[in-house]
Coordinates of C-alpha atoms in Angstrom, one line a residue:
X1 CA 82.3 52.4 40.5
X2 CA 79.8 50.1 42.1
X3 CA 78.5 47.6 40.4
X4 CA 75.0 47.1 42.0
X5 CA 75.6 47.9 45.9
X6 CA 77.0 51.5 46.3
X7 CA 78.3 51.1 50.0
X8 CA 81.0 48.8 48.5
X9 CA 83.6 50.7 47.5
X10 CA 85.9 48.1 45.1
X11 CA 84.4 46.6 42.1
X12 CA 86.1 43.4 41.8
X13 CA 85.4 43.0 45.4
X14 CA 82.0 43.7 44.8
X15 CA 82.1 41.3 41.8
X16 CA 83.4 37.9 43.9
X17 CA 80.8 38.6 46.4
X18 CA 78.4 38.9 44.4
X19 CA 79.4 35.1 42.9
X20 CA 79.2 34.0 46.4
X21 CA 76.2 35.6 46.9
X22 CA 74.5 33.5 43.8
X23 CA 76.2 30.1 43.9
X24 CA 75.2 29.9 48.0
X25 CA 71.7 30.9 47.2
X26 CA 70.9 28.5 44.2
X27 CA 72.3 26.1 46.3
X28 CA 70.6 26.7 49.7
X29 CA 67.1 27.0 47.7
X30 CA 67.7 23.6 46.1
X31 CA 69.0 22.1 49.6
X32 CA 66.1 23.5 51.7
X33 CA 63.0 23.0 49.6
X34 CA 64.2 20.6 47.1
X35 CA 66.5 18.2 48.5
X36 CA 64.4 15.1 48.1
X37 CA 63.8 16.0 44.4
X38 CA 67.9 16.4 44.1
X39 CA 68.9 13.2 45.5
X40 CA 66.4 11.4 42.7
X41 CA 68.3 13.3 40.6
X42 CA 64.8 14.8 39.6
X43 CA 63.0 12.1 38.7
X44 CA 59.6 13.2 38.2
X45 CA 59.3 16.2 40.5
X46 CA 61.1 19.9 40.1
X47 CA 64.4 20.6 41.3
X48 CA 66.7 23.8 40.7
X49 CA 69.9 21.5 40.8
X50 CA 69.7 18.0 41.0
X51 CA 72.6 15.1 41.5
X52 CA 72.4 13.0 38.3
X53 CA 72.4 9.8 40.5
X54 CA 70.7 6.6 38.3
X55 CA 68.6 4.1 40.6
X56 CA 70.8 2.2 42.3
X57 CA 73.7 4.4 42.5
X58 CA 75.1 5.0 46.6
X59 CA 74.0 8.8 46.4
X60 CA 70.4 8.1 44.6
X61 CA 67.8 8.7 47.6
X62 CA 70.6 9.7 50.0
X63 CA 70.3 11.7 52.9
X64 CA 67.4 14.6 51.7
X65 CA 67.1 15.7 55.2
X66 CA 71.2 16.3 56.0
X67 CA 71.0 18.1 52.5
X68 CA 68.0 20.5 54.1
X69 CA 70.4 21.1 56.7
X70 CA 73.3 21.6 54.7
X71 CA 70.9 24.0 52.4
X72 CA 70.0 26.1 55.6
X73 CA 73.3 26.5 56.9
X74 CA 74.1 28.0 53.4
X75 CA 71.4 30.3 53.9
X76 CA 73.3 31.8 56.8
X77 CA 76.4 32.1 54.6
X78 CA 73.9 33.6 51.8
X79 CA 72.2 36.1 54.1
X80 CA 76.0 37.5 55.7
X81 CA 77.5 37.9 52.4
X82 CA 74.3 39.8 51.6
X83 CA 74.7 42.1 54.6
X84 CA 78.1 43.0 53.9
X85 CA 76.6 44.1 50.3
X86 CA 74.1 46.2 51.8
X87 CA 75.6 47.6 54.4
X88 CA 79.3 47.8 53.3
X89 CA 82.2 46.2 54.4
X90 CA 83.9 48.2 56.9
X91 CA 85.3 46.1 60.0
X92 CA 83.7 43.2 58.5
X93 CA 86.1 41.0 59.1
X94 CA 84.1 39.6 61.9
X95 CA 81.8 38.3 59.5
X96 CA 84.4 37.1 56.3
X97 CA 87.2 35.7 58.2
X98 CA 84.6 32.9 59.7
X99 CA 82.7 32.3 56.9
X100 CA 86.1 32.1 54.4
X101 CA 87.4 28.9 57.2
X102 CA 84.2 27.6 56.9
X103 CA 84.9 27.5 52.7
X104 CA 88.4 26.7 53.5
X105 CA 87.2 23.3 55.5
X106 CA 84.3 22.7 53.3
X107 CA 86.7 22.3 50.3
X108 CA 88.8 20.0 51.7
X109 CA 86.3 17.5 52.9
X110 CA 84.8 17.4 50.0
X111 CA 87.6 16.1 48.4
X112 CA 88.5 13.8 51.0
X113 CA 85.0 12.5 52.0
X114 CA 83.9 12.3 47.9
X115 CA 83.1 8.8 46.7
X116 CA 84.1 8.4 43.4
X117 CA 82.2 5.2 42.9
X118 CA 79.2 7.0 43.0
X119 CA 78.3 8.7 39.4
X120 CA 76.3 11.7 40.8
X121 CA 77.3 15.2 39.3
X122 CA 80.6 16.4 41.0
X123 CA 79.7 20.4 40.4
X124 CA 79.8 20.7 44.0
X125 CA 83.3 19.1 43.9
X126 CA 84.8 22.0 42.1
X127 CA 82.3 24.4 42.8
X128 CA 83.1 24.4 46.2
X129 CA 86.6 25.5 45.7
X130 CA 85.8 28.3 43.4
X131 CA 83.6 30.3 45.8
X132 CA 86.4 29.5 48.4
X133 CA 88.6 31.5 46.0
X134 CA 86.6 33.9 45.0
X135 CA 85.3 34.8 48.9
X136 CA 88.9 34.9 50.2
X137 CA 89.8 36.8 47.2
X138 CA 87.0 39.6 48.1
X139 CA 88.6 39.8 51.5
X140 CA 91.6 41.1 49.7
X141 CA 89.6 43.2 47.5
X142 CA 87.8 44.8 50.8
X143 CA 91.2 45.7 52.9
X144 CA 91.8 49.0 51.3
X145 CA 89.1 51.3 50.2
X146 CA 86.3 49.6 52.2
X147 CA 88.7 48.5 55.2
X148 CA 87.3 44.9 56.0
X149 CA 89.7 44.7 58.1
X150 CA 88.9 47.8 60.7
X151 CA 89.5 46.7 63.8
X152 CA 91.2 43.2 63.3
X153 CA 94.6 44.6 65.3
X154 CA 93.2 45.1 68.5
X155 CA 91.8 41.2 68.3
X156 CA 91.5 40.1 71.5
X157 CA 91.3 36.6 73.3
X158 CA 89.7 37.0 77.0
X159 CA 86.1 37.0 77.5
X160 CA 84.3 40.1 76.0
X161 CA 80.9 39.5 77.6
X162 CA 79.7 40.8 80.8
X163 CA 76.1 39.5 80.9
X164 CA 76.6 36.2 82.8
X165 CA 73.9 34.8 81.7
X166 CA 74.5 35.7 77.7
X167 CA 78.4 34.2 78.3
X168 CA 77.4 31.3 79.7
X169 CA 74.5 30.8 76.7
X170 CA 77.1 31.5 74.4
X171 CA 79.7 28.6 75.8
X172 CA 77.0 26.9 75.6
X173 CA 76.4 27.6 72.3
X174 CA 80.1 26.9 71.2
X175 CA 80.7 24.2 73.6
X176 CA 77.6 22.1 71.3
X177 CA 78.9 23.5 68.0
X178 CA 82.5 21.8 68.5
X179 CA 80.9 18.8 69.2
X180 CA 78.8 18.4 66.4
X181 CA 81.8 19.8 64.0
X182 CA 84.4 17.3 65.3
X183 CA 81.6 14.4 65.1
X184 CA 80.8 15.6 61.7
X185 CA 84.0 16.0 60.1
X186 CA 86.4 13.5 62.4
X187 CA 83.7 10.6 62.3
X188 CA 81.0 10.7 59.9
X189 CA 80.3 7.4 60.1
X190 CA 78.8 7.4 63.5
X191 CA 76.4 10.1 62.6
X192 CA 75.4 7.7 59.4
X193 CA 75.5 4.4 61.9
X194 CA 72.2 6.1 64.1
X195 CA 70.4 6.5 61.0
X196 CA 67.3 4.5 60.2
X197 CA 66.8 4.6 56.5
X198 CA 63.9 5.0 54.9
X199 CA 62.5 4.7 51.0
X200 CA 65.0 6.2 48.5
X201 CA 62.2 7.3 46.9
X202 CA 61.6 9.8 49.7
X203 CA 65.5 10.7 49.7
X204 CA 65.7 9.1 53.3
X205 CA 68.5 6.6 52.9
X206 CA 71.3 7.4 54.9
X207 CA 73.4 10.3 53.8
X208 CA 77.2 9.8 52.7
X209 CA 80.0 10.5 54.3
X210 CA 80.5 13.7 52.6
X211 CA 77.2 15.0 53.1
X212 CA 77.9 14.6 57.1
X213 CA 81.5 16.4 56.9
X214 CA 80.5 19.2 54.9
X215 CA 77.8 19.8 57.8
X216 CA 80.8 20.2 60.0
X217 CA 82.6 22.3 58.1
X218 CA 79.4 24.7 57.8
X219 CA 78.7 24.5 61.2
X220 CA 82.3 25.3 62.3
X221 CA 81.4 29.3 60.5
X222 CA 78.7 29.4 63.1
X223 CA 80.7 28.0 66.3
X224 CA 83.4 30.8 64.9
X225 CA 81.2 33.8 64.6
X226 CA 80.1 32.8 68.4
X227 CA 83.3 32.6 69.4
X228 CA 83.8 36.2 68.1
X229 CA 81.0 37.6 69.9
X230 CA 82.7 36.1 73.2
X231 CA 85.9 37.2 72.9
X232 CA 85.2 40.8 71.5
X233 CA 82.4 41.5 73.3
X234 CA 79.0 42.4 72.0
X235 CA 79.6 46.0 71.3
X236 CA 78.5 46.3 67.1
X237 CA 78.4 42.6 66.8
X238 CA 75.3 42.6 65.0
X239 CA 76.1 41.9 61.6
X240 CA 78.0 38.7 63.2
X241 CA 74.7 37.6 65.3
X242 CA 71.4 38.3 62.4
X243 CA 73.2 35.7 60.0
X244 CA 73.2 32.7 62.4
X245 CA 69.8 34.1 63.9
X246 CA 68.1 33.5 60.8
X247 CA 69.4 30.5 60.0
X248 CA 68.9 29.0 62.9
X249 CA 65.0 30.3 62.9
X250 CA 64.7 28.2 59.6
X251 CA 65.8 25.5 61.0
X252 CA 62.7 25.5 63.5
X253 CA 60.6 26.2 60.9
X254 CA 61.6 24.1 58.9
X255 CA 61.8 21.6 61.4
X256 CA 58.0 22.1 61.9
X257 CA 57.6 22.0 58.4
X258 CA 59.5 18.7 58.0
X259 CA 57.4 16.6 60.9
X260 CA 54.0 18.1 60.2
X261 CA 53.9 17.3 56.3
X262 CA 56.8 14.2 56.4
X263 CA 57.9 11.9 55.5
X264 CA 60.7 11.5 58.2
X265 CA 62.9 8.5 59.4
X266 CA 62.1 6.5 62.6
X267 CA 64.6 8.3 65.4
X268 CA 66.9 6.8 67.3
X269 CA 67.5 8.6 70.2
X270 CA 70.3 10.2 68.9
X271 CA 68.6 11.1 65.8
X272 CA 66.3 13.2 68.4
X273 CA 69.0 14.7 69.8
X274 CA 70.2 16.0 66.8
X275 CA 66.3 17.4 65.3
X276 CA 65.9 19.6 68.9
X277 CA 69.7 20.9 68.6
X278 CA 68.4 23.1 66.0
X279 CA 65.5 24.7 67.8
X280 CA 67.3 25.0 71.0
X281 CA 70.0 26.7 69.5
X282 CA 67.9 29.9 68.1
X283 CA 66.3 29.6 71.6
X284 CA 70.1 30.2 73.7
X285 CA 71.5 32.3 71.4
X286 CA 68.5 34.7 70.6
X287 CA 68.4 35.1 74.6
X288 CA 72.0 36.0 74.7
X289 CA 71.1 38.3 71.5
X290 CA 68.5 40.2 73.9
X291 CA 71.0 39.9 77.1
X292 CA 73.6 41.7 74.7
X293 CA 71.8 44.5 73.9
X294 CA 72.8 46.3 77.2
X295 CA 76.4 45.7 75.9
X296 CA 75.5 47.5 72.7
X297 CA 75.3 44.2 70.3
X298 CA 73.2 46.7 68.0
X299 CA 75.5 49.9 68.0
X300 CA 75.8 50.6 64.5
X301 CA 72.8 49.3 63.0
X302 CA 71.7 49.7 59.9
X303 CA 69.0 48.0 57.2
X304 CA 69.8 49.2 54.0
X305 CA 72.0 51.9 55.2
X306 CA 69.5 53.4 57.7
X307 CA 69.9 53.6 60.9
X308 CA 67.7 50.8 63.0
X309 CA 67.4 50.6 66.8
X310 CA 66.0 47.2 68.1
X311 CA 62.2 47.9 67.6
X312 CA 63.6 48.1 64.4
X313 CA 64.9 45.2 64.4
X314 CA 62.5 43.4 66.0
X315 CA 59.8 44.3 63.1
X316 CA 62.4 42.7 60.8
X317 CA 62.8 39.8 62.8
X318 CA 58.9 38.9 62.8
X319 CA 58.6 40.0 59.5
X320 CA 61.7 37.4 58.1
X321 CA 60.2 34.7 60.2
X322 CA 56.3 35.2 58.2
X323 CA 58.4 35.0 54.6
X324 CA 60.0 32.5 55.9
X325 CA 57.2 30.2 56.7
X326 CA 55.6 31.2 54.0
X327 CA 57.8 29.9 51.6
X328 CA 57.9 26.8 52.9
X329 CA 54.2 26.3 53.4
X330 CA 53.9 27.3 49.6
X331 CA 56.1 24.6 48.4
X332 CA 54.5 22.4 51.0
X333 CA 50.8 23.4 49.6
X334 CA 52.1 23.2 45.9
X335 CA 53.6 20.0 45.9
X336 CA 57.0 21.3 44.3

C-alpha cells in the first residue's frame, strides 16, 4: 500500500525516499535563501538550520555564497527524487544511480574535509551518511515491483546522440563538470586561495574546505546524469534532463538575485569564471534539451501521471521559473 504517492509500488521504498525527499529540501531552502543567516549561526536574523558557530570560530561567517550553491545543487537532488515519487520509478535508474554516487562521494568528503577544530553543529556530518543509506536502500526497494532498474542491461557506452550540435553541447557540458568536480574535491584549496573575503557578518569569508569538496561531489550527480544522456541517447531521457534544468535555472536567478540586492565579494577573475559557469550551463544544456527533442528526449512524458508533450512542458517550464523568482524576490523584499 502506498504511502502518499500511488505510482510507487513498495512502501519502504516509498518511505526512504520520502526521507530523502525532506532532509534535501530543509536543507536546500536553508542553503539557498538562508545561508548568510546559517553561517552566523543565526545571530539575529531567521534561519531554518543554522551552524552553531560562536564569533570567532573558522566556520562563523564562512562561505554563504558556496553554501547557496551547495543549497541549489540540492534542489536538483530534491526535485528528481520528487519526480520519481510522482511519476513512479520504473527504469529510473537513470535518475538514482547518479544521484546515489553523488551521496556516496558527498559522504566521504565530508569526513575527510571536516575540521574538527571548528565547533559548528556536525548534523550534516552524520546526516549526510544517513540519506546516503536510506537513497541506496530505496534503489533496492524499487528493483522488484516498481522495476528501477528497467533497462539497466542493455547500458551502453558509445555515443547515443545524433544531433551534432546537442553532443557536442553536452561534451561540453561534461567536459566543464569534471573540471570543476576534480578542482573541487582534489584541491579545494585553490578554489578558497581566489577568494576575496569579505565581512563575516555578511557570511563572505572564504568557505572551508569542506564546503568546496561537497560542491564537487554534488556536481559530479549532474556531470553523471549528462553523461547518461550521451551514451544512451536522448530517447525518454527526460526525467534525467528537468532535474538539472531547474537547478541550473536557479542558479541564474539566483545569480541575478545575488548581484542586484548583494552584498558579494570583490572577483578575481577566476571568481568570474565561476559566477557565469552557472548561467552558461542552463544556456548549453537547455539548447541540447530542444536539439534532443527530435531524438524523442520527451517520449514518455508525464506531470503527475498525465501525459505532457513539450508545449506542455514548456508552460511548466515558464511557470517554475515565475515561482521561482518569486520566492526569492520575497525573501529579498522581506528581509528574511
Amino acid at each position: 500500500m502506498a504511502l502518499v504517492f500511488d505510482r510507487i509500488k513498495s512502501t519502504p521504498g516509498e518511505a526512504l525516499l520520502l526521507l530523502t525527499a525532506l532532509v534535501t529540501l530543509v536543507y536546500s531552502l536553508n542553503f539557498m535563501f538562508f545561508s548568510v543567516c546559517y553561517t552566523t549561526a543565526g545571530e539575529d536574523c531567521f534561519t531554518l538550520l543554522n551552524n552553531g558557530a560562536p564569533i570567532g570560530d573558522p566556520a562563523y561567517g564562512a562561505g554563504a555564497p558556496e553554501f547557496a550553491f551547495n543549497g541549489i545543487l540540492m534542489f536538483g537532488l530534491f526535485i528528481s527524487t520528487m519526480l520519481i515519487l510522482n511519476e513512479g520509478a520504473r527504469g529510473m535508474w537513470k535518475v538514482m544511480l547518479p544521484v546515489l554516487a553523488g551521496l556516496v562521494v558527498a559522504s566521504a568528503v565530508i569526513w575527510i574535509f571536516w575540521n574538527d577544530a571548528s565547533e559548528s553543529s556536525e548534523a550534516p556530518k552524520f546526516l549526510t551518511p544517513i540519506v546516503t543509506l536510506a537513497y541506496a536502500g530505496a534503489y533496492m526497494m524499487l528493483r522488484s515491483e516498481d522495476q528501477v532498474h528497467e533497462g539497466l542491461d542493455s547500458l551502453s557506452f558509445g555515443i547515443g546522440i545524433k544531433d551534432p550540435v546537442a553532443m557536442m553541447g553536452l561534451i561540453l557540458v561534461i567536459a566543464t563538470g569534471i573540471f570543476y568536480v576534480f578542482r573541487q574535491i582534489a584541491d579545494p584549496q585553490s578554489v578558497i586561495d581566489a577568494v576575496t573575503p569579505g565581512n563575516a557578518t555578511d557570511g563572505l569569508l572564504a568557505p572551508s574546505e569542506v564546503t568546496v569538496a561537497f560542491t564537487g561531489a554534488l556536481l559530479l550527480t549532474y556531470v553523471l546524469w549528462a553523461v547518461v544522456i550521451l551514451t544512451q541517447g536522448a530517447k525518454g531521457m527526460w526525467a534525467v534532463a528537468h532535474p538539472a534544468l531547474f537547478a541550473f535555472l536557479t542558479v541564474t536567478i539566483a545569480n541575478y538575485f545575488g548581484f542586484v540586492f548583494g552584498p558579494i565579494r570583490e572577483f578575481s577573475e577566476q571568481n568570474e569564471m565561476d559566477a557565469i559557469s552557472g548561467p552558461a550551463t542552463m544556456l548549453v544544456f537547455l539548447l541540447v534539451y530542444l536539439r534532443l527533442r527530435d531524438e524523442g528526449i520527451e517520449d514518455g512524458m508525464t506531470i503527475q501521471g498525465e501525459s505532457q508533450d513539450s508545449a506542455g512542458f514548456d508552460r511548466f517550464f515558464v511557470v517554475g521559473a515565475i515561482m521561482i523568482s518569486a520566492a526569492f524576490m520575497i525573501v529579498q523584499i522581506s528581509g528574511l
